[in-house]
PDB file of C-alpha atoms in Angstrom:
ATOM      1  CA  GLN A1443     -19.190 -45.777  30.308  1.00  0.00           C
ATOM      2  CA  VAL A1444     -22.159 -47.896  31.280  1.00  0.00           C
ATOM      3  CA  GLN A1445     -23.853 -49.880  28.537  1.00  0.00           C
ATOM      4  CA  LEU A1446     -27.001 -52.005  28.705  1.00  0.00           C
ATOM      5  CA  GLN A1447     -27.988 -54.813  26.354  1.00  0.00           C
ATOM      6  CA  GLU A1448     -31.327 -56.608  26.218  1.00  0.00           C
ATOM      7  CA  SER A1449     -31.599 -60.269  25.228  1.00  0.00           C
ATOM      8  CA  GLY A1450     -34.334 -62.850  24.952  1.00  0.00           C
ATOM      9  CA  PRO A1451     -36.821 -64.460  22.550  1.00  0.00           C
ATOM     10  CA  GLY A1452     -38.232 -62.244  19.838  1.00  0.00           C
ATOM     11  CA  LEU A1453     -41.431 -64.266  19.552  1.00  0.00           C
ATOM     12  CA  VAL A1454     -43.727 -65.368  22.359  1.00  0.00           C
ATOM     13  CA  LYS A1455     -47.028 -67.209  22.094  1.00  0.00           C
ATOM     14  CA  PRO A1456     -50.230 -65.734  23.555  1.00  0.00           C
ATOM     15  CA  SER A1457     -50.867 -66.695  27.198  1.00  0.00           C
ATOM     16  CA  GLU A1458     -47.201 -67.571  27.722  1.00  0.00           C
ATOM     17  CA  THR A1459     -44.566 -65.666  29.722  1.00  0.00           C
ATOM     18  CA  LEU A1460     -42.253 -63.124  28.136  1.00  0.00           C
ATOM     19  CA  SER A1461     -38.724 -63.291  29.584  1.00  0.00           C
ATOM     20  CA  LEU A1462     -35.954 -60.781  28.916  1.00  0.00           C
ATOM     21  CA  THR A1463     -32.547 -60.134  30.438  1.00  0.00           C
ATOM     22  CA  CYS A1464     -30.532 -56.932  30.541  1.00  0.00           C
ATOM     23  CA  THR A1465     -26.766 -57.254  30.831  1.00  0.00           C
ATOM     24  CA  VAL A1466     -24.929 -54.274  32.275  1.00  0.00           C
ATOM     25  CA  SER A1467     -21.337 -53.551  31.275  1.00  0.00           C
ATOM     26  CA  GLY A1468     -19.006 -50.783  32.390  1.00  0.00           C
ATOM     27  CA  GLY A1469     -20.796 -50.516  35.716  1.00  0.00           C
ATOM     28  CA  SER A1470     -22.368 -52.601  38.463  1.00  0.00           C
ATOM     29  CA  VAL A1471     -26.013 -53.378  39.188  1.00  0.00           C
ATOM     30  CA  SER A1472     -24.882 -53.583  42.812  1.00  0.00           C
ATOM     31  CA  SER A1473     -24.192 -49.860  42.926  1.00  0.00           C
ATOM     32  CA  GLY A1474     -26.462 -48.279  45.500  1.00  0.00           C
ATOM     33  CA  SER A1475     -26.737 -45.126  43.440  1.00  0.00           C
ATOM     34  CA  TYR A1476     -28.995 -46.535  40.751  1.00  0.00           C
ATOM     35  CA  TYR A1477     -32.224 -48.336  40.021  1.00  0.00           C
ATOM     36  CA  TRP A1478     -32.693 -50.613  37.014  1.00  0.00           C
ATOM     37  CA  SER A1479     -35.810 -50.229  34.895  1.00  0.00           C
ATOM     38  CA  TRP A1480     -37.771 -51.765  32.070  1.00  0.00           C
ATOM     39  CA  ILE A1481     -39.698 -49.594  29.610  1.00  0.00           C
ATOM     40  CA  ARG A1482     -41.600 -50.664  26.505  1.00  0.00           C
ATOM     41  CA  GLN A1483     -42.843 -49.084  23.283  1.00  0.00           C
ATOM     42  CA  PRO A1484     -45.483 -50.712  21.046  1.00  0.00           C
ATOM     43  CA  PRO A1485     -44.716 -50.275  17.350  1.00  0.00           C
ATOM     44  CA  GLY A1486     -45.458 -46.707  16.287  1.00  0.00           C
ATOM     45  CA  LYS A1487     -46.634 -45.725  19.763  1.00  0.00           C
ATOM     46  CA  GLY A1488     -45.367 -44.052  22.904  1.00  0.00           C
ATOM     47  CA  LEU A1489     -43.353 -45.183  25.897  1.00  0.00           C
ATOM     48  CA  GLU A1490     -44.654 -47.082  28.928  1.00  0.00           C
ATOM     49  CA  TRP A1491     -42.665 -47.608  32.124  1.00  0.00           C
ATOM     50  CA  ILE A1492     -42.952 -51.207  33.365  1.00  0.00           C
ATOM     51  CA  GLY A1493     -41.046 -51.137  36.636  1.00  0.00           C
ATOM     52  CA  TYR A1494     -37.701 -51.013  38.387  1.00  0.00           C
ATOM     53  CA  ILE A1495     -35.525 -52.993  40.764  1.00  0.00           C
ATOM     54  CA  TYR A1496     -32.873 -51.927  43.251  1.00  0.00           C
ATOM     55  CA  TYR A1497     -29.796 -54.088  43.829  1.00  0.00           C
ATOM     56  CA  SER A1498     -31.250 -55.182  47.163  1.00  0.00           C
ATOM     57  CA  GLY A1499     -34.188 -56.727  45.330  1.00  0.00           C
ATOM     58  CA  SER A1500     -36.691 -54.000  46.167  1.00  0.00           C
ATOM     59  CA  THR A1501     -39.111 -53.430  43.284  1.00  0.00           C
ATOM     60  CA  ASN A1502     -41.693 -50.936  42.082  1.00  0.00           C
ATOM     61  CA  TYR A1503     -44.096 -51.748  39.241  1.00  0.00           C
ATOM     62  CA  ASN A1504     -46.515 -49.861  37.030  1.00  0.00           C
ATOM     63  CA  PRO A1505     -49.918 -50.457  38.642  1.00  0.00           C
ATOM     64  CA  SER A1506     -51.454 -51.306  35.270  1.00  0.00           C
ATOM     65  CA  LEU A1507     -49.029 -54.226  34.816  1.00  0.00           C
ATOM     66  CA  LYS A1508     -48.293 -55.138  38.418  1.00  0.00           C
ATOM     67  CA  SER A1509     -50.290 -58.373  38.467  1.00  0.00           C
ATOM     68  CA  ARG A1510     -48.274 -59.806  35.559  1.00  0.00           C
ATOM     69  CA  VAL A1511     -44.778 -58.399  36.078  1.00  0.00           C
ATOM     70  CA  THR A1512     -41.755 -59.723  37.938  1.00  0.00           C
ATOM     71  CA  ILE A1513     -38.380 -58.001  37.820  1.00  0.00           C
ATOM     72  CA  SER A1514     -35.371 -59.679  39.395  1.00  0.00           C
ATOM     73  CA  VAL A1515     -31.655 -58.984  39.696  1.00  0.00           C
ATOM     74  CA  ASP A1516     -28.626 -61.272  39.530  1.00  0.00           C
ATOM     75  CA  THR A1517     -25.677 -59.362  40.959  1.00  0.00           C
ATOM     76  CA  SER A1518     -23.258 -62.236  40.263  1.00  0.00           C
ATOM     77  CA  LYS A1519     -23.959 -61.931  36.531  1.00  0.00           C
ATOM     78  CA  ASN A1520     -24.464 -58.145  36.578  1.00  0.00           C
ATOM     79  CA  GLN A1521     -27.889 -58.632  35.039  1.00  0.00           C
ATOM     80  CA  PHE A1522     -31.500 -57.878  35.744  1.00  0.00           C
ATOM     81  CA  SER A1523     -34.507 -59.562  34.197  1.00  0.00           C
ATOM     82  CA  LEU A1524     -38.140 -59.061  33.266  1.00  0.00           C
ATOM     83  CA  LYS A1525     -40.934 -61.611  33.265  1.00  0.00           C
ATOM     84  CA  LEU A1526     -44.369 -60.681  31.949  1.00  0.00           C
ATOM     85  CA  SER A1527     -46.984 -63.398  32.234  1.00  0.00           C
ATOM     86  CA  SER A1528     -50.164 -64.156  30.278  1.00  0.00           C
ATOM     87  CA  VAL A1529     -49.103 -62.071  27.302  1.00  0.00           C
ATOM     88  CA  THR A1530     -51.440 -60.977  24.521  1.00  0.00           C
ATOM     89  CA  ALA A1531     -50.912 -59.186  21.222  1.00  0.00           C
ATOM     90  CA  ALA A1532     -51.141 -55.911  23.150  1.00  0.00           C
ATOM     91  CA  ASP A1533     -47.792 -56.757  24.755  1.00  0.00           C
ATOM     92  CA  THR A1534     -46.031 -56.679  21.392  1.00  0.00           C
ATOM     93  CA  ALA A1535     -43.444 -53.928  21.750  1.00  0.00           C
ATOM     94  CA  VAL A1536     -39.823 -52.922  21.763  1.00  0.00           C
ATOM     95  CA  TYR A1537     -38.619 -53.550  25.298  1.00  0.00           C
ATOM     96  CA  TYR A1538     -35.886 -51.326  26.676  1.00  0.00           C
ATOM     97  CA  CYS A1539     -33.843 -51.665  29.824  1.00  0.00           C
ATOM     98  CA  ALA A1540     -32.495 -48.486  31.354  1.00  0.00           C
ATOM     99  CA  ARG A1541     -30.543 -47.250  34.320  1.00  0.00           C
ATOM    100  CA  GLU A1542     -32.455 -44.912  36.588  1.00  0.00           C
ATOM    101  CA  ILE A1543     -30.365 -42.239  38.223  1.00  0.00           C
ATOM    102  CA  VAL A1544     -31.499 -40.356  41.308  1.00  0.00           C
ATOM    103  CA  VAL A1545     -30.006 -36.859  41.571  1.00  0.00           C
ATOM    104  CA  VAL A1546     -31.360 -35.116  44.673  1.00  0.00           C
ATOM    105  CA  THR A1547     -35.063 -35.022  43.688  1.00  0.00           C
ATOM    106  CA  ALA A1548     -34.561 -35.843  40.012  1.00  0.00           C
ATOM    107  CA  ARG A1549     -35.096 -39.347  38.683  1.00  0.00           C
ATOM    108  CA  LEU A1550     -33.985 -39.911  35.121  1.00  0.00           C
ATOM    109  CA  PHE A1551     -33.385 -42.774  32.701  1.00  0.00           C
ATOM    110  CA  ASP A1552     -29.844 -42.757  31.353  1.00  0.00           C
ATOM    111  CA  PRO A1553     -28.515 -44.687  29.541  1.00  0.00           C
ATOM    112  CA  TRP A1554     -30.915 -46.989  27.738  1.00  0.00           C
ATOM    113  CA  GLY A1555     -30.266 -50.286  26.018  1.00  0.00           C
ATOM    114  CA  GLN A1556     -30.789 -50.453  22.270  1.00  0.00           C
ATOM    115  CA  GLY A1557     -34.122 -52.223  22.719  1.00  0.00           C
ATOM    116  CA  THR A1558     -35.415 -55.600  21.604  1.00  0.00           C
ATOM    117  CA  LEU A1559     -38.628 -56.271  19.707  1.00  0.00           C
ATOM    118  CA  VAL A1560     -40.878 -58.901  21.210  1.00  0.00           C
ATOM    119  CA  THR A1561     -43.812 -60.057  19.132  1.00  0.00           C
ATOM    120  CA  VAL A1562     -46.702 -61.949  20.682  1.00  0.00           C
ATOM    121  CA  SER A1563     -48.178 -64.281  18.099  1.00  0.00           C
ATOM    122  CA  SER A1564     -49.102 -67.917  17.674  1.00  0.00           C
TER     123      SER A1564
ATOM    124  CA  ASP B1348     -52.145 -42.293  37.671  1.00  0.00           C
ATOM    125  CA  ILE B1349     -50.782 -38.954  36.541  1.00  0.00           C
ATOM    126  CA  GLN B1350     -51.575 -38.316  32.884  1.00  0.00           C
ATOM    127  CA  MET B1351     -49.275 -36.266  30.670  1.00  0.00           C
ATOM    128  CA  THR B1352     -50.800 -34.391  27.741  1.00  0.00           C
ATOM    129  CA  GLN B1353     -48.208 -33.354  25.196  1.00  0.00           C
ATOM    130  CA  SER B1354     -48.853 -31.044  22.259  1.00  0.00           C
ATOM    131  CA  PRO B1355     -48.676 -30.820  19.392  1.00  0.00           C
ATOM    132  CA  SER B1356     -48.494 -34.453  18.338  1.00  0.00           C
ATOM    133  CA  SER B1357     -46.572 -33.449  15.228  1.00  0.00           C
ATOM    134  CA  LEU B1358     -44.818 -30.329  14.097  1.00  0.00           C
ATOM    135  CA  SER B1359     -43.207 -29.181  10.875  1.00  0.00           C
ATOM    136  CA  ALA B1360     -40.657 -26.353  11.020  1.00  0.00           C
ATOM    137  CA  SER B1361     -37.799 -24.878   9.024  1.00  0.00           C
ATOM    138  CA  VAL B1362     -34.117 -24.960   9.880  1.00  0.00           C
ATOM    139  CA  GLY B1363     -33.376 -22.035  12.159  1.00  0.00           C
ATOM    140  CA  ASP B1364     -36.918 -21.815  13.519  1.00  0.00           C
ATOM    141  CA  ARG B1365     -37.716 -21.628  17.205  1.00  0.00           C
ATOM    142  CA  VAL B1366     -39.730 -24.713  18.170  1.00  0.00           C
ATOM    143  CA  THR B1367     -41.873 -25.109  21.281  1.00  0.00           C
ATOM    144  CA  ILE B1368     -43.530 -28.232  22.676  1.00  0.00           C
ATOM    145  CA  THR B1369     -45.790 -28.224  25.707  1.00  0.00           C
ATOM    146  CA  CYS B1370     -46.589 -30.876  28.276  1.00  0.00           C
ATOM    147  CA  GLN B1371     -49.397 -30.648  30.815  1.00  0.00           C
ATOM    148  CA  ALA B1372     -49.690 -32.884  33.866  1.00  0.00           C
ATOM    149  CA  SER B1373     -53.065 -33.956  35.260  1.00  0.00           C
ATOM    150  CA  GLN B1374     -51.931 -32.858  38.725  1.00  0.00           C
ATOM    151  CA  ASP B1375     -49.137 -30.861  40.330  1.00  0.00           C
ATOM    152  CA  ILE B1376     -45.785 -32.611  39.797  1.00  0.00           C
ATOM    153  CA  SER B1377     -43.565 -29.765  41.012  1.00  0.00           C
ATOM    154  CA  ASN B1378     -40.565 -29.841  38.650  1.00  0.00           C
ATOM    155  CA  TYR B1379     -40.421 -33.631  38.368  1.00  0.00           C
ATOM    156  CA  LEU B1380     -40.258 -33.686  34.589  1.00  0.00           C
ATOM    157  CA  ASN B1381     -37.743 -34.914  32.016  1.00  0.00           C
ATOM    158  CA  TRP B1382     -37.534 -34.496  28.236  1.00  0.00           C
ATOM    159  CA  TYR B1383     -36.171 -37.152  25.873  1.00  0.00           C
ATOM    160  CA  GLN B1384     -35.307 -37.225  22.184  1.00  0.00           C
ATOM    161  CA  GLN B1385     -35.897 -40.392  20.166  1.00  0.00           C
ATOM    162  CA  LYS B1386     -34.589 -40.795  16.650  1.00  0.00           C
ATOM    163  CA  PRO B1387     -36.047 -43.504  14.387  1.00  0.00           C
ATOM    164  CA  GLY B1388     -34.936 -46.996  15.373  1.00  0.00           C
ATOM    165  CA  LYS B1389     -33.023 -45.717  18.385  1.00  0.00           C
ATOM    166  CA  ALA B1390     -33.525 -45.621  22.123  1.00  0.00           C
ATOM    167  CA  PRO B1391     -34.609 -42.366  23.735  1.00  0.00           C
ATOM    168  CA  LYS B1392     -31.884 -39.977  24.872  1.00  0.00           C
ATOM    169  CA  LEU B1393     -32.173 -37.722  27.914  1.00  0.00           C
ATOM    170  CA  LEU B1394     -32.019 -34.000  27.115  1.00  0.00           C
ATOM    171  CA  ILE B1395     -33.526 -32.154  30.098  1.00  0.00           C
ATOM    172  CA  TYR B1396     -34.128 -33.264  33.699  1.00  0.00           C
ATOM    173  CA  ASP B1397     -35.902 -31.592  36.625  1.00  0.00           C
ATOM    174  CA  ALA B1398     -37.826 -29.515  34.057  1.00  0.00           C
ATOM    175  CA  SER B1399     -34.993 -27.139  33.208  1.00  0.00           C
ATOM    176  CA  ASN B1400     -31.596 -28.768  33.737  1.00  0.00           C
ATOM    177  CA  LEU B1401     -29.640 -29.501  30.580  1.00  0.00           C
ATOM    178  CA  GLU B1402     -28.014 -32.920  30.540  1.00  0.00           C
ATOM    179  CA  THR B1403     -24.233 -32.831  30.101  1.00  0.00           C
ATOM    180  CA  GLY B1404     -23.209 -32.736  26.465  1.00  0.00           C
ATOM    181  CA  VAL B1405     -26.595 -31.621  25.151  1.00  0.00           C
ATOM    182  CA  PRO B1406     -26.451 -28.510  22.929  1.00  0.00           C
ATOM    183  CA  SER B1407     -27.545 -25.276  24.557  1.00  0.00           C
ATOM    184  CA  ARG B1408     -30.205 -24.661  21.891  1.00  0.00           C
ATOM    185  CA  PHE B1409     -32.357 -27.095  23.883  1.00  0.00           C
ATOM    186  CA  SER B1410     -34.088 -25.777  26.982  1.00  0.00           C
ATOM    187  CA  GLY B1411     -36.963 -26.541  29.301  1.00  0.00           C
ATOM    188  CA  SER B1412     -39.115 -24.591  31.722  1.00  0.00           C
ATOM    189  CA  GLY B1413     -42.182 -24.845  33.890  1.00  0.00           C
ATOM    190  CA  SER B1414     -43.394 -26.244  37.180  1.00  0.00           C
ATOM    191  CA  GLY B1415     -46.590 -27.538  38.685  1.00  0.00           C
ATOM    192  CA  THR B1416     -48.703 -28.729  35.789  1.00  0.00           C
ATOM    193  CA  ASP B1417     -47.440 -26.806  32.766  1.00  0.00           C
ATOM    194  CA  PHE B1418     -44.105 -27.339  31.072  1.00  0.00           C
ATOM    195  CA  THR B1419     -42.397 -26.156  27.906  1.00  0.00           C
ATOM    196  CA  PHE B1420     -39.565 -27.582  25.816  1.00  0.00           C
ATOM    197  CA  THR B1421     -37.851 -25.271  23.345  1.00  0.00           C
ATOM    198  CA  ILE B1422     -35.332 -25.611  20.538  1.00  0.00           C
ATOM    199  CA  SER B1423     -34.061 -22.078  19.953  1.00  0.00           C
ATOM    200  CA  SER B1424     -32.786 -22.671  16.404  1.00  0.00           C
ATOM    201  CA  LEU B1425     -33.847 -25.909  14.749  1.00  0.00           C
ATOM    202  CA  GLN B1426     -31.061 -27.944  13.161  1.00  0.00           C
ATOM    203  CA  PRO B1427     -31.470 -30.824  10.663  1.00  0.00           C
ATOM    204  CA  GLU B1428     -30.155 -33.322  13.232  1.00  0.00           C
ATOM    205  CA  ASP B1429     -32.988 -32.400  15.607  1.00  0.00           C
ATOM    206  CA  ILE B1430     -35.482 -34.384  13.548  1.00  0.00           C
ATOM    207  CA  ALA B1431     -36.883 -36.844  16.061  1.00  0.00           C
ATOM    208  CA  THR B1432     -39.802 -37.551  18.356  1.00  0.00           C
ATOM    209  CA  TYR B1433     -39.697 -35.796  21.714  1.00  0.00           C
ATOM    210  CA  TYR B1434     -41.262 -37.126  24.910  1.00  0.00           C
ATOM    211  CA  CYS B1435     -41.908 -35.597  28.284  1.00  0.00           C
ATOM    212  CA  GLN B1436     -41.839 -37.904  31.316  1.00  0.00           C
ATOM    213  CA  GLN B1437     -42.988 -37.265  34.880  1.00  0.00           C
ATOM    214  CA  TYR B1438     -41.642 -39.020  37.944  1.00  0.00           C
ATOM    215  CA  ASP B1439     -43.845 -37.961  40.819  1.00  0.00           C
ATOM    216  CA  ASN B1440     -44.690 -40.375  43.599  1.00  0.00           C
ATOM    217  CA  LEU B1441     -42.454 -43.161  42.215  1.00  0.00           C
ATOM    218  CA  SER B1442     -44.760 -43.795  39.288  1.00  0.00           C
ATOM    219  CA  TYR B1443     -43.590 -42.711  35.897  1.00  0.00           C
ATOM    220  CA  THR B1444     -45.588 -41.768  32.825  1.00  0.00           C
ATOM    221  CA  PHE B1445     -44.643 -40.367  29.437  1.00  0.00           C
ATOM    222  CA  GLY B1446     -46.405 -37.943  27.155  1.00  0.00           C
ATOM    223  CA  GLN B1447     -47.676 -39.210  23.820  1.00  0.00           C
ATOM    224  CA  GLY B1448     -44.735 -37.725  21.953  1.00  0.00           C
ATOM    225  CA  THR B1449     -44.223 -34.912  19.433  1.00  0.00           C
ATOM    226  CA  LYS B1450     -42.876 -35.872  16.030  1.00  0.00           C
ATOM    227  CA  LEU B1451     -40.758 -33.046  14.662  1.00  0.00           C
ATOM    228  CA  GLU B1452     -40.165 -32.770  10.927  1.00  0.00           C
ATOM    229  CA  ILE B1453     -38.291 -30.353   8.714  1.00  0.00           C
ATOM    230  CA  LYS B1454     -40.441 -28.195   6.453  1.00  0.00           C
TER     231      LYS B1454
END
């Protein structure tokens, strides 16, 4: 059973870079069957997809965040990571990592990590 | 960007009630729509994919329908453990957006 766990600083200063890592257990990020995504949720608000990476390193980002986002994968550690630059208070959110499964034409997020709250504040 | 309009934003119903949530896409997304359940303090959980396919292990009281721009999510008989916020999510053209969510409460 695949499990995902986010880790990283819970507090980031404005204008700095937010960095998070997702560790995958019970499965491999090198599996060609899956993509690996980041999704965030500001406190009390809805969900926003940030982007995904394939094990080969191919990425796809939300156009609204594309200029500030980098997602990378480390197959040797079975991890993938998120960097979001020039953060502001608007980037305060619970950040989730998730596995994206492609089933014929369907693309779905399952499972998700438990989420980690990142607060942007000086 | 494809916008997803979900309604209602909140809903109060009694145990045993039939509950319906709708999601409208700003353009045709075929059947490229998922539904998730999120309980307080927890990560979302997949319930329905491809608009109408029930994820393995999800109770049969949950169902989804629709295609194109208009979609419906139904709980046939509301149970106390169904209290949560529900989100639709489209995945057309490799860009994903979620609806605003529907918070479901017990009356």
